[in-house]
Coordinates of C-alpha atoms in Angstrom, one line a residue:
Chain D
M1054 CA -10.4 -29.2 23.9
E1055 CA -9.1 -25.7 23.2
I1056 CA -5.7 -26.7 24.6
L1057 CA -5.5 -29.7 22.3
M1058 CA -6.5 -27.5 19.3
A1059 CA -3.9 -25.0 20.2
F1060 CA -1.2 -27.7 20.0
V1061 CA -2.6 -28.9 16.7
C1062 CA -2.4 -25.4 15.3
G1063 CA 1.1 -24.9 16.6
F1064 CA 2.2 -28.1 15.0
L1065 CA 0.7 -27.0 11.7
F1066 CA 2.5 -23.7 11.9
M1067 CA 5.7 -25.5 12.7
A1068 CA 5.4 -27.8 9.7
A1069 CA 4.4 -24.9 7.5
I1070 CA 7.4 -22.8 8.4
Y1071 CA 9.8 -25.7 8.0
L1072 CA 8.4 -26.4 4.5
I1073 CA 8.5 -22.7 3.5
L1074 CA 12.1 -22.5 4.4
S1075 CA 13.0 -25.4 2.0
R1076 CA 14.5 -25.0 -1.5
S1077 CA 11.9 -26.6 -3.7
L1078 CA 9.0 -24.4 -4.8
L1079 CA 6.4 -27.1 -4.5
R1080 CA 7.3 -27.8 -0.9
I1081 CA 6.9 -24.0 -0.3
I1082 CA 3.4 -24.1 -1.8
I1083 CA 2.5 -27.1 0.4
G1084 CA 3.8 -25.1 3.3
T1085 CA 1.5 -22.2 2.5
G1086 CA -1.4 -24.7 2.3
L1087 CA -0.6 -26.0 5.8
L1088 CA -0.2 -22.4 7.1
S1089 CA -3.7 -21.5 5.9
H1090 CA -5.1 -24.7 7.5
G1091 CA -3.5 -23.7 10.8
A1092 CA -4.8 -20.1 10.6
H1093 CA -8.4 -21.3 9.8
L1094 CA -8.3 -23.8 12.6
L1095 CA -7.0 -21.1 14.9
I1096 CA -10.0 -18.8 14.1
L1097 CA -12.4 -21.7 15.0
T1098 CA -10.5 -22.4 18.2
M1099 CA -10.4 -18.7 19.2
G1100 CA -14.2 -18.5 18.8
S1101 CA -14.2 -21.2 21.6
F1102 CA -16.1 -24.5 21.4
K1103 CA -19.0 -23.5 23.6
G1104 CA -22.5 -24.4 22.4
S1105 CA -23.7 -27.7 20.9
A1106 CA -26.1 -27.0 18.0
P1107 CA -25.0 -25.8 14.6
P1108 CA -25.9 -22.2 14.0
V1109 CA -29.1 -22.9 12.2
L1110 CA -32.4 -21.6 13.7
S1111 CA -34.5 -24.6 14.8
E1112 CA -37.2 -25.1 17.3
G1113 CA -36.4 -25.9 20.9
V1114 CA -32.6 -25.2 20.6
T1115 CA -31.1 -22.3 22.5
D1116 CA -27.4 -23.4 22.7
Y1117 CA -25.9 -22.5 19.4
V1118 CA -22.1 -22.3 18.6
D1119 CA -20.7 -18.9 17.7
P1120 CA -21.6 -18.3 14.0
V1121 CA -19.1 -15.4 13.4
P1122 CA -15.9 -17.4 13.2
Q1123 CA -17.4 -19.8 10.8
A1124 CA -18.3 -16.9 8.4
L1125 CA -14.8 -15.6 8.8
I1126 CA -13.3 -19.0 8.0
L1127 CA -15.5 -19.4 4.9
T1128 CA -14.3 -16.1 3.6
A1129 CA -10.6 -16.8 4.4
I1130 CA -10.9 -20.3 2.8
V1131 CA -12.0 -19.0 -0.6
I1132 CA -9.5 -16.2 -0.6
S1133 CA -6.6 -18.6 0.2
F1134 CA -8.0 -21.0 -2.4
G1135 CA -7.9 -18.3 -5.1
V1136 CA -4.3 -17.2 -4.1
T1137 CA -3.1 -20.8 -4.0
A1138 CA -4.5 -21.5 -7.5
F1139 CA -2.8 -18.4 -8.8
F1140 CA 0.5 -19.4 -7.1
L1141 CA 0.4 -22.9 -8.5
V1142 CA -0.1 -21.7 -12.0
L1143 CA 2.7 -19.1 -11.5
A1144 CA 5.0 -21.9 -10.3
Y1145 CA 4.2 -23.9 -13.4
R1146 CA 4.9 -20.9 -15.7
A1147 CA 8.1 -20.2 -13.8
Y1148 CA 9.2 -23.8 -14.2
Q1149 CA 8.6 -23.6 -17.9
E1150 CA 10.5 -20.3 -18.3
L1151 CA 13.3 -20.6 -15.8
K1152 CA 13.8 -24.4 -16.1
T1153 CA 14.2 -24.8 -12.3
D1154 CA 12.1 -25.1 -9.2
D1155 CA 15.1 -24.5 -6.9
M1156 CA 14.6 -21.2 -5.0
T1157 CA 18.3 -20.8 -4.5
L1158 CA 18.8 -20.6 -8.3
M1159 CA 16.2 -17.9 -8.7
K1160 CA 18.2 -15.0 -7.5
G1161 CA 19.2 -11.5 -8.5
S1162 CA 18.7 -9.8 -11.9
E1163 CA 21.2 -10.3 -14.7
D1164 CA 22.6 -6.7 -14.4
H1165 CA 23.0 -6.9 -10.7
E1166 CA 26.3 -5.5 -9.5
Chain H
M585 CA -28.0 10.2 0.3
N586 CA -25.9 8.4 2.9
N587 CA -24.4 5.8 0.5
F588 CA -22.4 8.6 -1.1
L589 CA -19.2 7.6 0.5
L590 CA -19.2 4.2 -1.2
L591 CA -19.0 5.8 -4.7
P592 CA -15.2 6.0 -4.9
I593 CA -15.1 2.3 -4.2
I594 CA -18.0 1.2 -6.3
I595 CA -17.3 3.2 -9.4
P596 CA -13.8 1.7 -10.1
F597 CA -15.3 -1.7 -9.3
F598 CA -18.1 -1.5 -11.8
F599 CA -15.9 0.0 -14.5
G600 CA -13.4 -2.7 -13.9
M601 CA -16.2 -5.3 -14.5
F602 CA -17.1 -3.6 -17.8
L603 CA -13.5 -3.6 -18.9
I604 CA -13.3 -7.4 -18.7
F605 CA -15.5 -7.4 -21.8
N606 CA -14.0 -6.2 -25.1
Q607 CA -10.5 -6.8 -23.9
K608 CA -8.9 -6.5 -27.4
R609 CA -10.4 -3.1 -28.3
L610 CA -7.9 -0.7 -27.0
A611 CA -9.9 2.5 -27.6
Y612 CA -12.8 1.1 -25.6
Q613 CA -10.5 0.0 -22.7
R614 CA -8.7 3.4 -22.5
I615 CA -11.8 5.6 -22.8
I616 CA -13.8 3.6 -20.2
T617 CA -10.9 3.6 -17.8
M618 CA -10.4 7.3 -18.0
L619 CA -14.1 8.0 -17.8
G620 CA -14.4 5.8 -14.6
L621 CA -11.5 7.5 -13.0
I622 CA -12.7 11.1 -13.7
L623 CA -16.2 10.2 -12.4
A624 CA -14.6 8.7 -9.2
I625 CA -12.4 11.7 -8.7
I626 CA -15.4 14.1 -8.9
C627 CA -17.2 11.9 -6.3
A628 CA -14.1 11.8 -4.1
L629 CA -13.7 15.6 -4.2
S630 CA -17.3 16.2 -3.2
L631 CA -16.9 13.6 -0.5
V632 CA -13.9 15.6 1.0
Y633 CA -16.1 18.7 0.9
K634 CA -19.0 16.9 2.6
V635 CA -16.8 15.4 5.3
Y636 CA -15.3 18.9 5.8
L637 CA -18.7 20.4 6.3
D638 CA -20.5 17.7 8.2
G639 CA -17.9 15.6 10.0
P640 CA -17.3 11.9 9.5
Q641 CA -19.7 10.0 7.2
T642 CA -20.7 6.5 8.1
V643 CA -22.9 3.8 6.6
T644 CA -23.6 0.4 8.1
F645 CA -24.6 -2.1 5.5
G646 CA -28.1 -3.6 5.6
S647 CA -29.4 -1.1 8.2
W648 CA -28.0 -3.3 11.0
P649 CA -27.1 -1.4 14.2
A650 CA -23.5 -0.4 14.3
P651 CA -21.4 -3.1 15.8
F652 CA -23.3 -6.0 14.1
G653 CA -23.1 -5.0 10.5
I654 CA -20.1 -3.9 8.4
T655 CA -19.6 -0.2 8.7
M656 CA -17.9 2.0 6.2
V657 CA -16.4 5.2 7.7
S658 CA -15.2 8.2 5.7
D659 CA -13.4 10.6 8.0
M660 CA -11.0 13.3 6.7
V661 CA -8.0 10.9 6.8
S662 CA -9.6 8.3 4.5
A663 CA -11.4 10.9 2.3
L664 CA -8.1 12.7 1.6
L665 CA -6.3 9.4 0.9
V666 CA -9.0 8.1 -1.4
T667 CA -8.9 11.4 -3.4
T668 CA -5.1 11.2 -3.7
T669 CA -5.3 7.6 -4.8
L670 CA -7.8 8.3 -7.6
V671 CA -5.9 11.4 -8.9
L672 CA -2.6 9.5 -9.0
A673 CA -4.3 6.5 -10.7
F674 CA -5.6 8.9 -13.4
F675 CA -2.2 10.3 -14.2
I676 CA -0.4 6.9 -14.1
V677 CA -3.0 5.4 -16.4
W678 CA -2.6 8.3 -18.8
Y679 CA 1.2 7.9 -18.7
G680 CA 0.8 4.2 -19.3
F681 CA -0.9 4.7 -22.7
E682 CA 2.4 5.1 -24.3
S683 CA 4.7 3.1 -22.1
I684 CA 2.9 0.0 -20.9
G685 CA 2.9 -1.7 -24.3
K686 CA -0.1 -2.9 -26.4
E687 CA 0.3 -6.5 -25.5
R688 CA -0.2 -5.9 -21.8
E689 CA -3.1 -3.5 -22.5
R690 CA -4.9 -6.3 -24.3
F691 CA -4.5 -8.7 -21.4
F692 CA -6.5 -7.2 -18.6
Y693 CA -4.1 -4.4 -17.6
Y694 CA -6.9 -1.9 -17.1
P695 CA -9.3 -4.2 -15.1
G696 CA -6.2 -4.9 -12.9
V697 CA -5.7 -1.2 -12.3
M698 CA -9.4 -0.6 -11.6
F699 CA -9.5 -3.6 -9.1
I700 CA -6.3 -2.5 -7.3
I701 CA -8.0 1.0 -6.8
T702 CA -11.1 -0.7 -5.5
G703 CA -9.0 -2.6 -3.0
V704 CA -7.0 0.5 -1.9
N705 CA -10.0 2.8 -1.6
G706 CA -11.9 0.1 0.3
A707 CA -9.0 -0.5 2.7
F708 CA -8.9 3.3 3.3
T709 CA -12.6 3.5 4.0
T710 CA -13.6 0.4 5.9
G711 CA -14.5 0.4 9.5
D712 CA -14.3 -3.3 10.1
I713 CA -11.1 -5.2 10.8
F714 CA -12.0 -8.4 8.9
N715 CA -13.4 -6.3 6.0
L716 CA -10.0 -4.6 6.0
F717 CA -8.4 -8.0 5.5
V718 CA -10.7 -8.7 2.5
F719 CA -9.9 -5.4 0.9
F720 CA -6.2 -6.1 1.4
E721 CA -6.7 -9.3 -0.5
V722 CA -8.6 -7.5 -3.2
L723 CA -5.7 -5.2 -3.8
L724 CA -3.1 -7.9 -3.4
M725 CA -4.8 -10.2 -5.9
A726 CA -4.9 -7.3 -8.5
S727 CA -1.2 -6.5 -7.7
Y728 CA -0.2 -10.2 -8.3
L729 CA -1.8 -9.8 -11.7
L730 CA -0.1 -6.5 -12.5
I731 CA 3.4 -7.6 -11.2
V732 CA 3.5 -10.7 -13.3
L733 CA 1.6 -9.4 -16.4
G734 CA 3.9 -9.7 -19.4
G735 CA 5.6 -12.9 -18.1
E736 CA 9.2 -11.8 -18.5
K737 CA 11.8 -14.0 -16.7
A738 CA 12.6 -11.3 -14.0
Q739 CA 8.9 -10.7 -13.4
L740 CA 8.2 -14.5 -12.9
R741 CA 11.1 -14.8 -10.5
E742 CA 10.3 -11.8 -8.4
S743 CA 6.5 -12.3 -8.3
I744 CA 7.0 -15.7 -6.8
K745 CA 8.8 -14.0 -3.9
Y746 CA 6.3 -11.2 -3.7
I747 CA 3.3 -13.6 -3.5
L748 CA 5.0 -15.8 -0.9
V749 CA 5.7 -12.9 1.4
N750 CA 2.1 -11.6 1.0
V751 CA 0.6 -15.0 1.6
L752 CA 2.6 -15.2 4.8
S753 CA 1.6 -11.8 6.0
S754 CA -2.1 -12.5 5.1
A755 CA -2.0 -15.7 7.2
L756 CA -0.5 -13.7 10.0
F757 CA -3.3 -11.1 9.6
V758 CA -6.0 -13.8 9.9
I759 CA -4.2 -15.2 13.0
T760 CA -4.0 -11.8 14.6
V761 CA -7.7 -11.1 13.9
A762 CA -8.5 -14.5 15.5
F763 CA -6.6 -13.5 18.7
L764 CA -8.2 -10.1 18.8
Y765 CA -11.7 -11.6 18.4
S766 CA -11.1 -14.0 21.2
V767 CA -10.2 -11.1 23.5
V768 CA -12.7 -8.5 22.6
G769 CA -15.4 -10.5 20.8
T770 CA -16.1 -8.0 18.1
L771 CA -14.8 -7.0 14.7
S772 CA -16.1 -3.5 14.2
M773 CA -13.2 -1.1 14.6
A774 CA -15.1 1.5 16.7
D775 CA -16.4 -1.2 19.0
I776 CA -12.9 -2.8 19.4
S777 CA -11.7 0.7 20.4
L778 CA -14.4 1.0 23.0
K779 CA -13.9 -2.6 24.3
I780 CA -10.1 -2.2 24.7
A781 CA -10.6 1.1 26.5
E782 CA -13.0 -0.7 28.9
I783 CA -10.5 -3.5 29.8
K784 CA -7.6 -1.0 30.0
Q785 CA -5.3 -2.8 27.5
P786 CA -4.0 -5.9 29.4
G787 CA -0.8 -7.6 28.3
I788 CA -2.4 -9.7 25.6
I789 CA -3.7 -6.6 23.7
T790 CA -0.1 -5.2 23.7
V791 CA 1.0 -8.6 22.1
I792 CA -1.7 -8.2 19.5
A793 CA -0.6 -4.6 18.9
V794 CA 2.9 -5.9 18.1
M795 CA 1.5 -8.6 15.9
F796 CA -0.5 -6.0 13.9
L797 CA 2.7 -4.0 13.6
M798 CA 4.3 -7.1 12.0
V799 CA 1.4 -7.7 9.7
F800 CA 1.1 -4.1 8.4
G801 CA 4.8 -3.5 8.6
M802 CA 5.3 -6.3 6.1
K803 CA 2.9 -4.5 3.7
A804 CA 4.4 -1.1 4.5
A805 CA 8.0 -2.2 4.4
I806 CA 9.3 -1.1 7.8
F807 CA 12.8 -2.0 9.0
P808 CA 13.1 -5.8 9.6
L809 CA 10.3 -6.5 7.1
Y810 CA 11.3 -4.5 4.1
F811 CA 13.6 -7.1 2.6
W812 CA 11.1 -8.1 -0.2
L813 CA 10.5 -4.6 -1.5
P814 CA 13.6 -3.6 -3.5
S815 CA 13.7 -6.8 -5.7
A816 CA 10.0 -7.1 -6.1
Y817 CA 9.5 -3.5 -7.2
S818 CA 12.3 -3.7 -9.7
A819 CA 10.5 -6.3 -11.8
P820 CA 7.3 -4.7 -13.2
P821 CA 7.2 -2.0 -15.9
I822 CA 7.3 1.7 -14.9
P823 CA 3.5 2.6 -14.7
V824 CA 2.9 -0.5 -12.6
L825 CA 5.9 0.4 -10.4
A826 CA 4.5 4.0 -10.0
L827 CA 1.1 2.6 -9.0
F828 CA 2.7 0.2 -6.4
G829 CA 5.2 2.7 -5.1
A830 CA 2.6 5.4 -4.6
L831 CA -0.3 3.3 -3.2
L832 CA 0.5 -0.2 -1.9
T833 CA 3.0 0.5 0.9
K834 CA 0.9 3.6 2.0
V835 CA -2.1 1.3 2.7
G836 CA 0.1 -0.5 5.2
V837 CA 1.2 2.8 6.7
Y838 CA -2.5 3.9 6.9
A839 CA -3.4 0.6 8.7
I840 CA -0.6 1.1 11.3
M841 CA -1.7 4.7 11.7
R842 CA -5.4 3.7 12.2
T843 CA -4.8 0.8 14.6
Y844 CA -2.2 2.7 16.7
T845 CA -4.3 5.7 17.1
L846 CA -7.7 4.0 17.5
F847 CA -7.0 0.7 19.3
F848 CA -3.7 0.6 21.1
T849 CA -3.5 4.0 22.9
H850 CA -3.3 2.8 26.6
D851 CA 0.3 1.5 26.7
L852 CA 2.1 4.2 24.7
A853 CA 5.4 3.7 26.6
Y854 CA 5.7 0.2 25.0
T855 CA 3.9 0.2 21.6
H856 CA 4.7 3.7 20.4
E857 CA 8.3 3.5 21.7
L858 CA 8.7 0.4 19.6
L859 CA 7.1 2.1 16.6
L860 CA 9.5 5.1 17.1
I861 CA 12.6 2.9 17.2
L862 CA 11.6 0.8 14.2
S863 CA 10.8 4.0 12.2
I864 CA 14.2 5.4 12.9
I865 CA 16.0 2.2 11.9
T866 CA 13.8 2.1 8.8
I867 CA 15.0 5.6 7.8
I868 CA 18.6 4.6 8.4
A869 CA 18.2 1.3 6.4
G870 CA 16.5 3.2 3.5
C871 CA 19.3 5.8 3.5
I872 CA 22.0 3.2 3.2
G873 CA 20.1 1.5 0.3
A874 CA 19.5 4.8 -1.5
L875 CA 23.2 5.7 -1.4
A876 CA 24.5 2.2 -2.2
H877 CA 22.9 1.8 -5.6
F878 CA 23.7 3.1 -9.1
D879 CA 20.4 1.9 -10.5
V880 CA 17.9 4.7 -10.9
K881 CA 14.9 2.5 -10.0
Q882 CA 16.6 1.2 -6.9
I883 CA 17.4 4.7 -5.6
I884 CA 13.8 5.8 -5.8
I885 CA 12.6 2.4 -4.4
Y886 CA 14.8 2.9 -1.3
N887 CA 13.3 6.4 -1.0
I888 CA 9.9 4.7 -0.5
V889 CA 11.4 2.9 2.6
I890 CA 12.8 6.2 4.0
A891 CA 9.4 8.0 3.6
V892 CA 7.6 5.1 5.3
G893 CA 9.9 5.6 8.3
V894 CA 9.3 9.4 8.3
I895 CA 5.5 9.0 8.3
L896 CA 5.6 6.4 11.1
F897 CA 7.9 8.6 13.1
G898 CA 5.2 11.3 13.0
V899 CA 2.6 8.7 14.0
A900 CA 4.7 7.5 16.9
Q901 CA 4.7 11.0 18.5
M902 CA 1.0 10.7 19.3
N903 CA 0.4 14.5 19.5
Q904 CA -1.7 16.7 17.3
I905 CA 1.2 18.3 15.5
G906 CA 3.1 15.1 14.8
L907 CA -0.1 13.4 13.3
E908 CA -0.9 16.5 11.2
G909 CA 2.6 16.3 9.9
A910 CA 2.3 12.6 9.2
M911 CA -0.9 13.3 7.2
F912 CA 0.7 16.1 5.2
Y913 CA 3.7 13.9 4.5
L914 CA 1.7 10.9 3.6
V915 CA -0.3 12.7 0.9
H916 CA 2.9 14.5 -0.3
D917 CA 4.8 11.3 -0.5
M918 CA 2.2 9.5 -2.6
I919 CA 2.2 12.4 -5.1
I920 CA 5.9 12.9 -5.3
K921 CA 6.7 9.1 -5.6
A922 CA 4.4 8.7 -8.5
A923 CA 5.9 11.8 -10.2
L924 CA 9.5 10.6 -9.6
F925 CA 8.8 7.1 -10.9
M926 CA 7.2 8.7 -14.0
L927 CA 10.2 11.0 -14.5
I928 CA 12.6 8.1 -14.0
G929 CA 10.6 6.1 -16.6
L930 CA 11.2 8.9 -19.1
V931 CA 14.9 9.0 -18.3
I932 CA 15.1 5.2 -18.8
Y933 CA 13.0 5.6 -22.1
V934 CA 15.5 8.1 -23.6
T935 CA 18.7 6.4 -22.4
G936 CA 17.6 2.8 -22.7
T937 CA 19.4 1.8 -19.5
T938 CA 18.8 2.0 -15.7
N939 CA 22.5 2.2 -14.9
L940 CA 23.5 5.7 -13.8
R941 CA 27.1 5.2 -14.8
K942 CA 26.1 4.9 -18.5
M943 CA 24.0 8.0 -18.6
G944 CA 25.0 11.6 -19.0
G945 CA 24.5 15.0 -20.7
L946 CA 20.7 14.8 -21.0
M947 CA 20.4 18.5 -20.1
K948 CA 21.4 19.5 -23.6
T949 CA 18.8 17.3 -25.3
Y950 CA 16.0 17.2 -22.8
P951 CA 16.2 20.5 -20.7
A952 CA 12.5 20.4 -19.7
L953 CA 12.8 16.9 -18.3
G954 CA 15.9 18.0 -16.4
W955 CA 14.2 21.0 -14.7
F956 CA 11.1 19.1 -13.8
Y957 CA 13.2 16.3 -12.3
L958 CA 15.1 18.9 -10.3
I959 CA 11.8 20.4 -9.0
A960 CA 10.5 17.0 -8.0
A961 CA 13.9 16.1 -6.3
F962 CA 13.8 19.3 -4.3
G963 CA 10.1 18.6 -3.4
L964 CA 11.1 15.1 -2.2
A965 CA 13.9 16.5 0.0
G966 CA 11.6 19.2 1.4
V967 CA 13.0 22.5 0.1
P968 CA 10.6 25.2 1.6
P969 CA 8.2 26.4 -1.2
L970 CA 7.7 22.8 -2.4
S971 CA 5.5 20.0 -1.1
G972 CA 7.7 18.0 1.3
F973 CA 8.5 20.9 3.5
V974 CA 5.4 21.4 5.7
G975 CA 4.9 17.7 6.5
K976 CA 8.5 17.2 7.7
L977 CA 8.5 20.6 9.6
L978 CA 5.4 19.5 11.5
I979 CA 6.7 16.0 12.2
V980 CA 10.0 17.4 13.6
Q981 CA 8.0 20.0 15.6
G982 CA 5.9 17.1 17.0
G983 CA 9.1 15.2 17.8
F984 CA 10.5 18.1 19.8
Q985 CA 7.2 18.6 21.6
A986 CA 7.2 14.9 22.6
G987 CA 10.8 15.2 23.8
N988 CA 12.5 13.1 21.2
I989 CA 15.2 15.6 20.4
W990 CA 18.0 13.3 19.0
T991 CA 15.7 11.2 16.9
S992 CA 14.2 14.4 15.4
L993 CA 17.6 15.7 14.5
L994 CA 18.4 12.4 12.9
L995 CA 15.2 12.7 10.8
L996 CA 16.4 16.1 9.7
A997 CA 19.8 14.7 8.8
S998 CA 18.1 12.0 6.7
S999 CA 16.7 14.7 4.5
L1000 CA 20.2 15.5 3.4
V1001 CA 20.8 11.9 2.4
V1002 CA 17.5 11.9 0.5
L1003 CA 18.6 15.0 -1.3
L1004 CA 22.1 13.6 -2.0
S1005 CA 20.6 10.3 -3.4
V1006 CA 18.2 12.1 -5.9
M1007 CA 20.7 14.8 -6.8
R1008 CA 23.2 12.0 -7.8
I1009 CA 20.7 11.0 -10.4
F1010 CA 20.5 14.6 -11.6
I1011 CA 24.3 15.0 -11.7
Y1012 CA 25.0 11.7 -13.4
A1013 CA 22.2 11.7 -15.9
F1014 CA 21.8 15.3 -16.8
W1015 CA 25.3 16.8 -16.5
G1016 CA 28.6 15.9 -18.0
E1017 CA 29.4 14.2 -21.3
Q1018 CA 26.8 12.7 -23.6
G1019 CA 26.1 9.1 -22.3
Q1020 CA 24.2 6.3 -23.8
V1021 CA 21.2 7.1 -25.9
S1022 CA 18.4 4.7 -26.9
N1023 CA 18.1 4.5 -30.6
Q1024 CA 14.3 4.0 -30.7
V1025 CA 13.2 7.3 -29.1
N1026 CA 10.0 8.6 -30.8
K1027 CA 9.7 12.3 -30.0
K1028 CA 5.9 12.2 -30.2
V1029 CA 5.6 9.3 -27.8
Y1030 CA 8.0 11.1 -25.5
N1031 CA 5.9 14.2 -25.5
R1032 CA 2.7 12.2 -24.8
M1033 CA 4.5 10.6 -21.8
F1034 CA 5.9 13.9 -20.6
F1035 CA 2.7 15.8 -20.5
P1036 CA 0.9 13.9 -17.6
T1037 CA 4.3 13.8 -15.7
M1038 CA 4.5 17.6 -16.0
L1039 CA 1.0 18.0 -14.8
L1040 CA 1.7 15.8 -11.8
V1041 CA 4.8 17.8 -10.9
F1042 CA 2.6 20.9 -11.1
I1043 CA 0.1 19.4 -8.7
S1044 CA 3.0 18.6 -6.2
I1045 CA 4.1 22.3 -6.5
L1046 CA 0.5 23.5 -5.9
Y1047 CA 0.4 21.1 -2.9
G1048 CA 3.4 22.9 -1.5
V1049 CA 2.4 26.4 -2.3
G1050 CA -1.3 25.9 -1.3
T1051 CA -0.5 24.6 2.2
E1052 CA -2.7 27.4 3.6
W1053 CA -5.8 25.9 2.0
L1054 CA -5.1 22.4 3.0
T1055 CA -4.3 23.1 6.6
P1056 CA -7.9 23.0 7.9
L1057 CA -8.4 19.6 6.2
M1058 CA -5.2 18.2 7.7
E1059 CA -6.1 19.6 11.2
D1060 CA -9.5 17.8 10.9
A1061 CA -7.7 14.6 10.0
A1062 CA -5.2 14.9 12.9
K1063 CA -8.0 15.7 15.3
I1064 CA -9.8 12.5 14.5
L1065 CA -6.6 10.5 14.9
I1066 CA -5.7 12.0 18.3
E1067 CA -9.3 11.8 19.6
P1068 CA -10.7 8.3 18.9
S1069 CA -14.0 9.3 20.6
I1070 CA -15.0 11.4 17.5
Y1071 CA -14.6 8.2 15.4
T1072 CA -16.4 5.9 17.8
D1073 CA -19.2 8.3 18.4
A1074 CA -19.7 8.8 14.6
V1075 CA -19.9 5.1 14.1
M1076 CA -21.9 4.0 17.2
K1077 CA -24.5 6.8 16.9
G1078 CA -25.0 6.1 13.2
G1079 CA -23.2 9.3 12.1
N1080 CA -25.2 12.0 10.3

């Protein structure tokens, strides 16, 4: 199971890097979304899939999954959600002001030598 | 009262929350900000005194035993950095009253500053690796706000790149923490240190060490990862630039310093050799950049890169003297970079340009500015009575002691390039024929901006002259870096 998940994470990272290296700003933001998905899935995988019951105390269950990675993922999800929301609004503003979403046209300052 | 060490984090946080209300009333915003910073500085100074007397202070939240809860650790390293952060923030905010502009002040500039300080102080104080990630995000979120606030075209363009780079390095941080958790099964930094010592650092831990170097190197701008810094830092206004230049990269440097002295100390021949090589190339790359530009902002920005290389060179030596020098140089560099950016801001204010070729002859009209700039420039290069001298002396001494003769000589040679790059600003802007002059200089505004700058230069002089008083503190800091057992004992036994 861990091997399969490692391949899935690797594929997500590959797709994310490919999208981040493209020219359009929206494709880059989609790439960051995939990157954070891959990272969160990797935390879950690295915590290993031992244990069968969800980490909620209940009678007669002794075999819980590791609760720490789930707490880490929950934290990382809201943080990346906040950053992505900010990034999307920034992209919108930049499109209004700069009239382009092509990263190759967003270079240098006007007084650059 | 063992929660005392949290005050330098909590006070800026609470004052930041109060500043969200009443955002259009400038007097309220300014007074509350200054009040909060003064209060936090007093707490930080007494924290330094307490740490000096009683050793490292620790508190684990919720009274959980040490590796299970989140621990905050205040040793001499973090206490000194927290104090420096707050003092610099105080002067930069004061300077910003006249230069940041009323429009920005009305739109959450001050809460942004307070939250960035919360994040920086938290990152310096935390004893938990995932909590470090969270505090990184706190300071990064606030820095996204400050870098784009104002919404000029250049700011929008550069902040997109800045955010993208930081999103990537944050994702890499999460991935690295996931790998580390799967190997050692704990998140508390003291416990990680003990677990790695138990398993004698197998190959996978060395891989994780290099990944941490990439993550923190992206924040700290070391050689192959500094590409984002010059353009991103050229966008925001001067007070924000001073805040970023003095604090943000130094958090990355501190994180490298902490992980490479606490966790990864069993395969020095690989990890610290890599750090040494990268720090030397960082210095060279920074020197090239600092000489290549005729833009005053860019020259000082590339000097940040050089200083990062110098500090990490001290860390890579892994001996008492080198680490003591790195601590001296880290605090010196935070102070002097803030002072230099503030001085450069004044030069830009009176000339109305950032291009060195258009400036000239300021010595006749602004002699005090010229002399203070000269003192700060000598301080940066490390001329003996001033602040940069002791740190670099100890770093080079550490380098000789560790047998890195040629690289230490190269470090000394880089001081000449630093001196040349900042003296070029002095020669072009202050000597020669009268150059361009801005037509909207208000003498009163200028004086109000000059006063905090002058005080900060005085502090940097005091830092250089008063080395004797600071040495015991720095020795304490270096001792805890070279001897991880002091740190782990303080945390695992609940401290005092």
